[in-house]
Amino acid sequence: MDTDILSSDSSSSFLRCEPWPDNFPVPEFTYNVELQLQRGNADFQNNGTLLSPSPKLKSDILESLAPQIITFKVYPSSAEFDDVAKALVKKHPCLKEQGSVSGFYGRKISLKYKMANYRTMLRNIGCTELTVNSLKRKQGDSRTSPNQVKKARRAEVNYCPDYPSGQSQDSLEEERLALLSEVKKSNNHQVVKAKMEMTFAYRRHEVIEDRPFIAEFKRRWPALFSEQETDAIETRRACVLKALMVYVNEDPDHLIQEYIDVEENQKAMDETVLGIYAITVEGAEPTDCLADVGIIIEGVNVLDELGNIANAVIILLGLMYSLNLSYPTNLKYTFEVLQKLVMELDANKLSTKVQVLKNKLFEGTP
């Protein structure tokens, strides 16, 4: 992913940096709400009496929980609503529901309705992250690529943030033009990084709303297509990644193509929609002495000299976020494992195949 989306110094107005927590942090409520809950908890501890909150008290509690949820996720899953309701009842046991098996089912349903209303309110006041999901596009627009829009509910952070305070589309376009000059200079990574952070929201709007072709987007944002602008995790061997693909019944050749002679295979590379190429040295083992490793998207060689296949896979995952690309259907389980098991994004909702793999991995964990 872009390094700027995780930077604490980013100039964007609101960026999410934390995944959904294991234990949801119930916020401190207003003084009058806390006072009523403290008395309710005391009564519950002394004589087991449950609190039946008034409509006003219930509304005040939900009004505080909704913004807290938004700091982690705009579209929580059912299991995540469970986490919030369970944490609320645990912190304030007087709110437990007597007629519910879980003790918080009604609280969960109220949270769902509150979050829907809260999203509507944010959308109406111009929250870009929400308005972008309601956009209607003209069919057959030749200026955009045919990639379908993915909504923010798919575990991405910072899906489509608002422009930084004091910035506009025109001012950020000026920064982009300046960036084109800076990226050509040697030993200029820090300046490029700062300008990439400044223009992050502008770039995301372009990706999400305009859906440009990769070739055009690379021309406008060349600094994005460098290894420094993707967030790599610890390098894993290519054989492990290929074994993962085989385990989930997907063909590694759908992602990784190994060539010896580029010229003889140029046509195949030009026709590649999305994949990784590895140029091997003649006579060497496929994963040894790689002359070049790179990434192709829409027939465009967007990155090269990545060193090894595993590194390229991780960088490709970051590019797929940056360019808002969907996972290939013939590799959906491979990318689901990388996203949900390795990166732990949206990890509570797994396909059956990936859940089985997770169970097997934990069988050997003490």
mmCIF file of C-alpha atoms in Angstrom:
data_model
loop_
_atom_site.group_PDB
_atom_site.id
_atom_site.type_symbol
_atom_site.label_atom_id
_atom_site.label_comp_id
_atom_site.label_asym_id
_atom_site.label_seq_id
_atom_site.Cartn_x
_atom_site.Cartn_y
_atom_site.Cartn_z
ATOM 1 C CA MET A 1 0.000 0.000 0.000
ATOM 2 C CA ASP A 2 1.097 3.633 -0.323
ATOM 3 C CA THR A 3 3.415 4.422 2.547
ATOM 4 C CA ASP A 4 1.555 7.682 3.088
ATOM 5 C CA ILE A 5 -1.651 5.970 4.212
ATOM 6 C CA LEU A 6 0.110 4.681 7.307
ATOM 7 C CA SER A 7 2.121 7.792 8.064
ATOM 8 C CA SER A 8 1.336 9.543 11.329
ATOM 9 C CA ASP A 9 2.416 12.805 9.714
ATOM 10 C CA SER A 10 -0.019 12.547 6.825
ATOM 11 C CA SER A 11 -1.799 15.785 6.028
ATOM 12 C CA SER A 12 -5.117 14.170 5.161
ATOM 13 C CA SER A 13 -7.916 15.139 7.519
ATOM 14 C CA PHE A 14 -8.779 11.644 8.730
ATOM 15 C CA LEU A 15 -6.898 8.433 7.999
ATOM 16 C CA ARG A 16 -7.507 5.047 9.581
ATOM 17 C CA CYS A 17 -4.352 3.305 10.724
ATOM 18 C CA GLU A 18 -5.719 0.598 13.032
ATOM 19 C CA PRO A 19 -7.464 -2.683 12.134
ATOM 20 C CA TRP A 20 -10.643 -3.787 13.869
ATOM 21 C CA PRO A 21 -9.645 -4.377 17.524
ATOM 22 C CA ASP A 22 -9.821 -7.733 19.267
ATOM 23 C CA ASN A 23 -11.514 -6.014 22.209
ATOM 24 C CA PHE A 24 -13.640 -3.070 21.151
ATOM 25 C CA PRO A 25 -12.881 0.024 23.302
ATOM 26 C CA VAL A 26 -16.176 1.347 24.628
ATOM 27 C CA PRO A 27 -15.779 5.138 24.934
ATOM 28 C CA GLU A 28 -16.458 7.262 27.976
ATOM 29 C CA PHE A 29 -19.972 8.679 27.672
ATOM 30 C CA THR A 30 -21.167 12.130 28.683
ATOM 31 C CA TYR A 31 -21.346 12.874 32.396
ATOM 32 C CA ASN A 32 -25.093 12.352 32.753
ATOM 33 C CA VAL A 33 -24.957 9.050 30.840
ATOM 34 C CA GLU A 34 -22.033 7.763 32.905
ATOM 35 C CA LEU A 35 -23.867 8.734 36.103
ATOM 36 C CA GLN A 36 -26.968 6.750 35.131
ATOM 37 C CA LEU A 37 -24.868 3.743 34.086
ATOM 38 C CA GLN A 38 -22.835 3.811 37.308
ATOM 39 C CA ARG A 39 -26.034 3.713 39.356
ATOM 40 C CA GLY A 40 -27.435 0.974 37.137
ATOM 41 C CA ASN A 41 -24.261 -1.108 37.525
ATOM 42 C CA ALA A 42 -24.372 -0.651 41.295
ATOM 43 C CA ASP A 43 -27.992 -1.861 41.431
ATOM 44 C CA PHE A 44 -27.096 -4.830 39.248
ATOM 45 C CA GLN A 45 -24.202 -5.831 41.497
ATOM 46 C CA ASN A 46 -26.228 -5.414 44.692
ATOM 47 C CA ASN A 47 -29.519 -7.071 43.736
ATOM 48 C CA GLY A 48 -29.236 -8.197 40.115
ATOM 49 C CA THR A 49 -31.616 -5.545 38.776
ATOM 50 C CA LEU A 50 -31.165 -4.799 35.073
ATOM 51 C CA LEU A 51 -31.450 -1.250 33.764
ATOM 52 C CA SER A 52 -34.198 -0.476 31.271
ATOM 53 C CA PRO A 53 -32.732 2.593 29.554
ATOM 54 C CA SER A 54 -35.034 5.426 28.578
ATOM 55 C CA PRO A 55 -35.216 6.328 24.868
ATOM 56 C CA LYS A 56 -33.023 9.369 25.601
ATOM 57 C CA LEU A 57 -30.381 7.331 27.429
ATOM 58 C CA LYS A 58 -30.383 4.679 24.726
ATOM 59 C CA SER A 59 -30.006 7.346 22.036
ATOM 60 C CA ASP A 60 -27.135 9.038 23.887
ATOM 61 C CA ILE A 61 -25.272 5.729 24.180
ATOM 62 C CA LEU A 62 -25.660 4.993 20.470
ATOM 63 C CA GLU A 63 -24.644 8.552 19.578
ATOM 64 C CA SER A 64 -21.303 7.959 21.303
ATOM 65 C CA LEU A 65 -20.717 4.457 19.956
ATOM 66 C CA ALA A 66 -21.270 5.305 16.274
ATOM 67 C CA PRO A 67 -18.317 7.738 15.942
ATOM 68 C CA GLN A 68 -16.118 5.253 17.799
ATOM 69 C CA ILE A 69 -17.037 2.499 15.340
ATOM 70 C CA ILE A 70 -16.333 4.808 12.388
ATOM 71 C CA THR A 71 -12.745 5.280 13.555
ATOM 72 C CA PHE A 72 -12.168 1.622 12.718
ATOM 73 C CA LYS A 73 -14.667 0.758 9.997
ATOM 74 C CA VAL A 74 -17.461 2.391 8.030
ATOM 75 C CA TYR A 75 -19.243 -0.857 7.188
ATOM 76 C CA PRO A 76 -18.886 -3.260 10.161
ATOM 77 C CA SER A 77 -19.817 -6.898 9.653
ATOM 78 C CA SER A 78 -22.396 -8.724 11.752
ATOM 79 C CA ALA A 79 -19.620 -10.290 13.840
ATOM 80 C CA GLU A 80 -18.109 -6.858 14.460
ATOM 81 C CA PHE A 81 -21.442 -5.488 15.641
ATOM 82 C CA ASP A 82 -21.444 -8.452 18.043
ATOM 83 C CA ASP A 83 -18.036 -7.296 19.313
ATOM 84 C CA VAL A 84 -19.320 -3.796 20.060
ATOM 85 C CA ALA A 85 -22.528 -4.909 21.771
ATOM 86 C CA LYS A 86 -20.687 -7.549 23.785
ATOM 87 C CA ALA A 87 -18.065 -5.002 24.915
ATOM 88 C CA LEU A 88 -20.808 -2.553 25.928
ATOM 89 C CA VAL A 89 -22.594 -5.125 28.091
ATOM 90 C CA LYS A 90 -19.311 -6.316 29.577
ATOM 91 C CA LYS A 91 -18.352 -2.788 30.653
ATOM 92 C CA HIS A 92 -21.881 -1.950 31.784
ATOM 93 C CA PRO A 93 -23.532 -5.237 32.873
ATOM 94 C CA CYS A 94 -26.719 -3.421 33.840
ATOM 95 C CA LEU A 95 -27.461 -3.130 30.094
ATOM 96 C CA LYS A 96 -27.642 -6.893 29.630
ATOM 97 C CA GLU A 97 -30.941 -8.020 28.084
ATOM 98 C CA GLN A 98 -32.869 -10.569 30.064
ATOM 99 C CA GLY A 99 -34.805 -11.980 27.124
ATOM 100 C CA SER A 100 -31.799 -12.448 24.855
ATOM 101 C CA VAL A 101 -29.693 -15.622 24.674
ATOM 102 C CA SER A 102 -26.506 -13.638 24.129
ATOM 103 C CA GLY A 103 -27.585 -10.840 26.429
ATOM 104 C CA PHE A 104 -26.981 -8.174 23.808
ATOM 105 C CA TYR A 105 -28.895 -9.094 20.639
ATOM 106 C CA GLY A 106 -31.229 -6.111 20.879
ATOM 107 C CA ARG A 107 -28.265 -3.788 21.470
ATOM 108 C CA LYS A 108 -26.667 -5.165 18.289
ATOM 109 C CA ILE A 109 -29.776 -4.497 16.185
ATOM 110 C CA SER A 110 -30.011 -0.953 17.548
ATOM 111 C CA LEU A 111 -26.366 -0.396 16.636
ATOM 112 C CA LYS A 112 -26.982 -1.569 13.067
ATOM 113 C CA TYR A 113 -29.835 0.905 12.596
ATOM 114 C CA LYS A 114 -27.846 3.680 14.245
ATOM 115 C CA MET A 115 -24.848 3.078 11.975
ATOM 116 C CA ALA A 116 -27.062 3.119 8.879
ATOM 117 C CA ASN A 117 -28.544 6.459 9.950
ATOM 118 C CA TYR A 118 -25.112 7.790 10.889
ATOM 119 C CA ARG A 119 -23.713 6.889 7.460
ATOM 120 C CA THR A 120 -26.667 8.639 5.817
ATOM 121 C CA MET A 121 -25.981 11.759 7.845
ATOM 122 C CA LEU A 122 -22.274 11.718 6.910
ATOM 123 C CA ARG A 123 -23.145 11.149 3.267
ATOM 124 C CA ASN A 124 -25.532 14.103 3.282
ATOM 125 C CA ILE A 125 -22.894 16.458 4.652
ATOM 126 C CA GLY A 126 -20.418 15.375 1.970
ATOM 127 C CA CYS A 127 -18.278 12.608 3.486
ATOM 128 C CA THR A 128 -16.426 11.434 0.368
ATOM 129 C CA GLU A 129 -15.858 7.928 1.663
ATOM 130 C CA LEU A 130 -19.608 7.400 1.688
ATOM 131 C CA THR A 131 -20.770 9.517 -1.244
ATOM 132 C CA VAL A 132 -18.433 7.648 -3.592
ATOM 133 C CA ASN A 133 -20.356 4.445 -2.931
ATOM 134 C CA SER A 134 -23.576 5.995 -4.197
ATOM 135 C CA LEU A 135 -22.169 7.404 -7.435
ATOM 136 C CA LYS A 136 -23.868 6.422 -10.668
ATOM 137 C CA ARG A 137 -21.569 6.166 -13.661
ATOM 138 C CA LYS A 138 -22.335 6.654 -17.297
ATOM 139 C CA GLN A 139 -22.008 3.440 -19.246
ATOM 140 C CA GLY A 140 -19.448 3.299 -22.016
ATOM 141 C CA ASP A 141 -17.286 6.187 -20.792
ATOM 142 C CA SER A 142 -14.135 5.805 -22.891
ATOM 143 C CA ARG A 143 -12.028 7.743 -20.385
ATOM 144 C CA THR A 144 -12.270 5.101 -17.699
ATOM 145 C CA SER A 145 -11.025 1.549 -17.450
ATOM 146 C CA PRO A 146 -13.582 -1.276 -17.209
ATOM 147 C CA ASN A 147 -12.567 -2.166 -13.635
ATOM 148 C CA GLN A 148 -15.553 -2.342 -11.332
ATOM 149 C CA VAL A 149 -15.622 -0.159 -8.238
ATOM 150 C CA LYS A 150 -14.975 -1.956 -4.972
ATOM 151 C CA LYS A 151 -16.756 -0.523 -1.977
ATOM 152 C CA ALA A 152 -15.066 0.467 1.245
ATOM 153 C CA ARG A 153 -16.634 -2.407 3.134
ATOM 154 C CA ARG A 154 -13.971 -4.780 1.762
ATOM 155 C CA ALA A 155 -11.452 -4.216 4.552
ATOM 156 C CA GLU A 156 -9.591 -1.315 2.946
ATOM 157 C CA VAL A 157 -8.479 1.572 5.111
ATOM 158 C CA ASN A 158 -8.512 5.132 3.844
ATOM 159 C CA TYR A 159 -10.686 4.133 0.915
ATOM 160 C CA CYS A 160 -11.486 7.639 -0.332
ATOM 161 C CA PRO A 161 -10.550 10.335 2.196
ATOM 162 C CA ASP A 162 -11.378 14.013 1.895
ATOM 163 C CA TYR A 163 -8.745 16.458 0.683
ATOM 164 C CA PRO A 164 -6.331 17.775 3.339
ATOM 165 C CA SER A 165 -7.453 20.886 5.183
ATOM 166 C CA GLY A 166 -6.752 24.001 3.130
ATOM 167 C CA GLN A 167 -6.210 22.056 -0.100
ATOM 168 C CA SER A 168 -8.355 21.898 -3.228
ATOM 169 C CA GLN A 169 -8.318 19.916 -6.444
ATOM 170 C CA ASP A 170 -6.460 22.763 -8.181
ATOM 171 C CA SER A 171 -3.776 23.099 -5.498
ATOM 172 C CA LEU A 172 -3.221 19.348 -5.386
ATOM 173 C CA GLU A 173 -2.961 19.227 -9.181
ATOM 174 C CA GLU A 174 -0.136 21.759 -8.871
ATOM 175 C CA GLU A 175 1.555 19.432 -6.371
ATOM 176 C CA ARG A 176 1.168 16.544 -8.833
ATOM 177 C CA LEU A 177 2.830 18.550 -11.599
ATOM 178 C CA ALA A 178 5.677 19.485 -9.270
ATOM 179 C CA LEU A 179 5.997 15.813 -8.352
ATOM 180 C CA LEU A 180 6.619 14.939 -11.999
ATOM 181 C CA SER A 181 9.773 17.048 -11.862
ATOM 182 C CA GLU A 182 10.917 15.849 -8.445
ATOM 183 C CA VAL A 183 10.662 12.172 -9.350
ATOM 184 C CA LYS A 184 13.275 12.643 -12.098
ATOM 185 C CA LYS A 185 15.926 13.882 -9.650
ATOM 186 C CA SER A 186 18.473 11.580 -8.020
ATOM 187 C CA ASN A 187 18.547 10.920 -4.271
ATOM 188 C CA ASN A 188 15.248 12.715 -3.852
ATOM 189 C CA HIS A 189 13.152 10.093 -2.099
ATOM 190 C CA GLN A 190 12.221 12.202 0.936
ATOM 191 C CA VAL A 191 10.872 15.068 -1.179
ATOM 192 C CA VAL A 192 8.944 12.632 -3.385
ATOM 193 C CA LYS A 193 7.569 10.842 -0.321
ATOM 194 C CA ALA A 194 6.343 14.120 1.200
ATOM 195 C CA LYS A 195 4.569 15.121 -2.002
ATOM 196 C CA MET A 196 3.052 11.655 -2.359
ATOM 197 C CA GLU A 197 1.650 12.015 1.158
ATOM 198 C CA MET A 198 0.272 15.451 0.341
ATOM 199 C CA THR A 199 -1.494 14.186 -2.789
ATOM 200 C CA PHE A 200 -2.752 10.863 -1.417
ATOM 201 C CA ALA A 201 -6.427 11.881 -1.194
ATOM 202 C CA TYR A 202 -6.297 13.491 -4.639
ATOM 203 C CA ARG A 203 -4.829 10.298 -6.099
ATOM 204 C CA ARG A 204 -7.446 8.114 -4.399
ATOM 205 C CA HIS A 205 -10.268 10.252 -5.791
ATOM 206 C CA GLU A 206 -8.828 9.827 -9.264
ATOM 207 C CA VAL A 207 -8.546 6.059 -8.862
ATOM 208 C CA ILE A 208 -12.007 5.563 -7.377
ATOM 209 C CA GLU A 209 -14.051 8.096 -9.333
ATOM 210 C CA ASP A 210 -12.329 8.169 -12.757
ATOM 211 C CA ARG A 211 -11.101 4.542 -12.928
ATOM 212 C CA PRO A 212 -8.266 5.408 -15.334
ATOM 213 C CA PHE A 213 -6.395 2.927 -17.497
ATOM 214 C CA ILE A 214 -3.133 1.793 -15.944
ATOM 215 C CA ALA A 215 -0.983 3.271 -18.724
ATOM 216 C CA GLU A 216 -2.540 6.720 -18.225
ATOM 217 C CA PHE A 217 -2.357 6.495 -14.439
ATOM 218 C CA LYS A 218 1.322 5.507 -14.572
ATOM 219 C CA ARG A 219 2.021 8.529 -16.782
ATOM 220 C CA ARG A 220 0.321 10.860 -14.295
ATOM 221 C CA TRP A 221 1.743 9.252 -11.125
ATOM 222 C CA PRO A 222 5.122 7.669 -11.955
ATOM 223 C CA ALA A 223 6.306 7.919 -8.334
ATOM 224 C CA LEU A 224 3.646 5.411 -7.261
ATOM 225 C CA PHE A 225 5.239 2.724 -9.397
ATOM 226 C CA SER A 226 8.420 2.324 -7.418
ATOM 227 C CA GLU A 227 9.248 -0.227 -4.774
ATOM 228 C CA GLN A 228 9.643 2.497 -2.128
ATOM 229 C CA GLU A 229 5.955 3.477 -2.545
ATOM 230 C CA THR A 230 4.640 0.024 -1.591
ATOM 231 C CA ASP A 231 4.568 -1.449 1.837
ATOM 232 C CA ALA A 232 6.330 -4.831 1.806
ATOM 233 C CA ILE A 233 6.169 -7.373 4.618
ATOM 234 C CA GLU A 234 8.882 -9.884 5.416
ATOM 235 C CA THR A 235 9.989 -11.645 2.252
ATOM 236 C CA ARG A 236 8.677 -15.178 1.867
ATOM 237 C CA ARG A 237 10.053 -17.712 -0.484
ATOM 238 C CA ALA A 238 8.422 -18.104 -3.879
ATOM 239 C CA CYS A 239 8.013 -21.848 -3.344
ATOM 240 C CA VAL A 240 5.820 -21.222 -0.265
ATOM 241 C CA LEU A 241 3.562 -18.895 -2.213
ATOM 242 C CA LYS A 242 3.246 -21.403 -5.045
ATOM 243 C CA ALA A 243 2.508 -24.172 -2.559
ATOM 244 C CA LEU A 244 -0.247 -21.989 -1.085
ATOM 245 C CA MET A 245 -1.821 -21.609 -4.533
ATOM 246 C CA VAL A 246 -1.683 -25.337 -5.114
ATOM 247 C CA TYR A 247 -3.196 -26.003 -1.682
ATOM 248 C CA VAL A 248 -6.232 -23.831 -2.442
ATOM 249 C CA ASN A 249 -6.551 -25.465 -5.890
ATOM 250 C CA GLU A 250 -5.344 -22.477 -7.902
ATOM 251 C CA ASP A 251 -2.734 -22.565 -10.649
ATOM 252 C CA PRO A 252 0.470 -20.593 -9.873
ATOM 253 C CA ASP A 253 0.844 -19.967 -13.609
ATOM 254 C CA HIS A 254 -2.211 -17.728 -13.452
ATOM 255 C CA LEU A 255 -0.147 -15.287 -11.395
ATOM 256 C CA ILE A 256 3.530 -15.990 -12.087
ATOM 257 C CA GLN A 257 4.945 -16.412 -15.569
ATOM 258 C CA GLU A 258 8.593 -17.416 -15.958
ATOM 259 C CA TYR A 259 10.432 -16.612 -19.160
ATOM 260 C CA ILE A 260 13.943 -17.071 -20.509
ATOM 261 C CA ASP A 261 13.721 -14.949 -23.642
ATOM 262 C CA VAL A 262 11.699 -11.733 -23.358
ATOM 263 C CA GLU A 263 11.476 -11.066 -27.087
ATOM 264 C CA GLU A 264 9.986 -14.481 -27.826
ATOM 265 C CA ASN A 265 7.348 -13.947 -25.135
ATOM 266 C CA GLN A 266 6.662 -10.252 -25.583
ATOM 267 C CA LYS A 267 3.243 -10.879 -27.138
ATOM 268 C CA ALA A 268 2.159 -12.997 -24.163
ATOM 269 C CA MET A 269 3.399 -10.322 -21.744
ATOM 270 C CA ASP A 270 1.531 -7.591 -23.649
ATOM 271 C CA GLU A 271 -1.683 -9.612 -23.340
ATOM 272 C CA THR A 272 -1.321 -10.171 -19.583
ATOM 273 C CA VAL A 273 -4.151 -8.506 -17.664
ATOM 274 C CA LEU A 274 -2.517 -8.872 -14.251
ATOM 275 C CA GLY A 275 0.487 -10.911 -13.229
ATOM 276 C CA ILE A 276 4.122 -11.236 -12.272
ATOM 277 C CA TYR A 277 6.897 -12.096 -14.707
ATOM 278 C CA ALA A 278 10.248 -13.610 -13.821
ATOM 279 C CA ILE A 279 13.112 -13.615 -16.333
ATOM 280 C CA THR A 280 15.346 -16.576 -15.559
ATOM 281 C CA VAL A 281 18.947 -17.162 -16.526
ATOM 282 C CA GLU A 282 19.218 -19.996 -19.042
ATOM 283 C CA GLY A 283 20.347 -23.206 -17.396
ATOM 284 C CA ALA A 284 19.557 -22.042 -13.850
ATOM 285 C CA GLU A 285 16.759 -23.232 -11.577
ATOM 286 C CA PRO A 286 13.545 -21.159 -12.013
ATOM 287 C CA THR A 287 13.868 -19.369 -8.670
ATOM 288 C CA ASP A 288 17.665 -18.943 -8.821
ATOM 289 C CA CYS A 289 19.614 -16.195 -10.569
ATOM 290 C CA LEU A 290 16.589 -14.253 -11.726
ATOM 291 C CA ALA A 291 17.622 -11.626 -14.228
ATOM 292 C CA ASP A 292 14.476 -9.589 -13.587
ATOM 293 C CA VAL A 293 11.161 -9.791 -11.719
ATOM 294 C CA GLY A 294 8.351 -7.373 -12.430
ATOM 295 C CA ILE A 295 4.619 -6.699 -12.440
ATOM 296 C CA ILE A 296 2.325 -6.345 -15.446
ATOM 297 C CA ILE A 297 -1.133 -4.761 -15.251
ATOM 298 C CA GLU A 298 -3.319 -4.321 -18.346
ATOM 299 C CA GLY A 299 -0.340 -5.233 -20.523
ATOM 300 C CA VAL A 300 1.785 -2.457 -18.983
ATOM 301 C CA ASN A 301 5.077 -3.258 -17.274
ATOM 302 C CA VAL A 302 4.470 -1.108 -14.205
ATOM 303 C CA LEU A 303 7.401 -2.289 -12.053
ATOM 304 C CA ASP A 304 10.599 -4.222 -12.672
ATOM 305 C CA GLU A 305 13.814 -5.186 -10.859
ATOM 306 C CA LEU A 306 11.890 -6.328 -7.772
ATOM 307 C CA GLY A 307 14.487 -8.934 -6.867
ATOM 308 C CA ASN A 308 12.331 -11.973 -6.157
ATOM 309 C CA ILE A 309 8.864 -13.363 -6.742
ATOM 310 C CA ALA A 310 7.675 -13.176 -3.132
ATOM 311 C CA ASN A 311 8.554 -9.500 -2.957
ATOM 312 C CA ALA A 312 6.677 -8.910 -6.212
ATOM 313 C CA VAL A 313 3.548 -10.643 -4.868
ATOM 314 C CA ILE A 314 3.435 -8.415 -1.800
ATOM 315 C CA ILE A 315 4.043 -5.273 -3.850
ATOM 316 C CA LEU A 316 1.309 -6.379 -6.266
ATOM 317 C CA LEU A 317 -1.090 -6.618 -3.321
ATOM 318 C CA GLY A 318 -0.254 -3.024 -2.440
ATOM 319 C CA LEU A 319 -0.738 -1.890 -6.030
ATOM 320 C CA MET A 320 -4.122 -3.599 -6.168
ATOM 321 C CA TYR A 321 -5.206 -1.397 -3.280
ATOM 322 C CA SER A 322 -3.608 1.734 -4.742
ATOM 323 C CA LEU A 323 -5.258 1.169 -8.133
ATOM 324 C CA ASN A 324 -8.533 -0.175 -6.704
ATOM 325 C CA LEU A 325 -8.300 -3.480 -8.576
ATOM 326 C CA SER A 326 -10.439 -6.504 -7.785
ATOM 327 C CA TYR A 327 -8.813 -9.847 -7.077
ATOM 328 C CA PRO A 328 -8.680 -12.156 -10.127
ATOM 329 C CA THR A 329 -11.421 -14.779 -9.837
ATOM 330 C CA ASN A 330 -8.975 -17.600 -10.582
ATOM 331 C CA LEU A 331 -6.747 -16.473 -7.688
ATOM 332 C CA LYS A 332 -9.367 -15.271 -5.199
ATOM 333 C CA TYR A 333 -8.431 -17.761 -2.485
ATOM 334 C CA THR A 334 -4.711 -16.985 -2.729
ATOM 335 C CA PHE A 335 -5.346 -13.278 -2.267
ATOM 336 C CA GLU A 336 -7.919 -13.971 0.449
ATOM 337 C CA VAL A 337 -5.223 -15.800 2.435
ATOM 338 C CA LEU A 338 -2.756 -12.940 1.947
ATOM 339 C CA GLN A 339 -5.315 -10.322 2.948
ATOM 340 C CA LYS A 340 -7.154 -12.055 5.770
ATOM 341 C CA LEU A 341 -4.645 -14.491 7.283
ATOM 342 C CA VAL A 342 -1.335 -12.732 6.631
ATOM 343 C CA MET A 343 -2.396 -9.073 6.844
ATOM 344 C CA GLU A 344 -5.385 -9.781 9.154
ATOM 345 C CA LEU A 345 -7.749 -7.459 7.275
ATOM 346 C CA ASP A 346 -11.400 -8.494 7.560
ATOM 347 C CA ALA A 347 -10.129 -11.695 9.158
ATOM 348 C CA ASN A 348 -13.428 -12.595 10.857
ATOM 349 C CA LYS A 349 -15.164 -13.448 7.587
ATOM 350 C CA LEU A 350 -13.476 -16.359 5.784
ATOM 351 C CA SER A 351 -14.487 -18.675 2.988
ATOM 352 C CA THR A 352 -14.766 -22.331 3.953
ATOM 353 C CA LYS A 353 -11.547 -23.206 2.138
ATOM 354 C CA VAL A 354 -9.518 -20.495 3.854
ATOM 355 C CA GLN A 355 -11.106 -21.279 7.249
ATOM 356 C CA VAL A 356 -9.922 -24.896 6.911
ATOM 357 C CA LEU A 357 -6.402 -23.675 6.153
ATOM 358 C CA LYS A 358 -6.480 -21.343 9.170
ATOM 359 C CA ASN A 359 -7.591 -24.206 11.429
ATOM 360 C CA LYS A 360 -4.729 -26.389 10.191
ATOM 361 C CA LEU A 361 -2.209 -23.611 10.754
ATOM 362 C CA PHE A 362 -3.387 -23.154 14.340
ATOM 363 C CA GLU A 363 -3.279 -26.880 15.065
ATOM 364 C CA GLY A 364 0.488 -26.583 15.374
ATOM 365 C CA THR A 365 0.366 -23.411 17.474
ATOM 366 C CA PRO A 366 0.836 -23.936 21.237
#
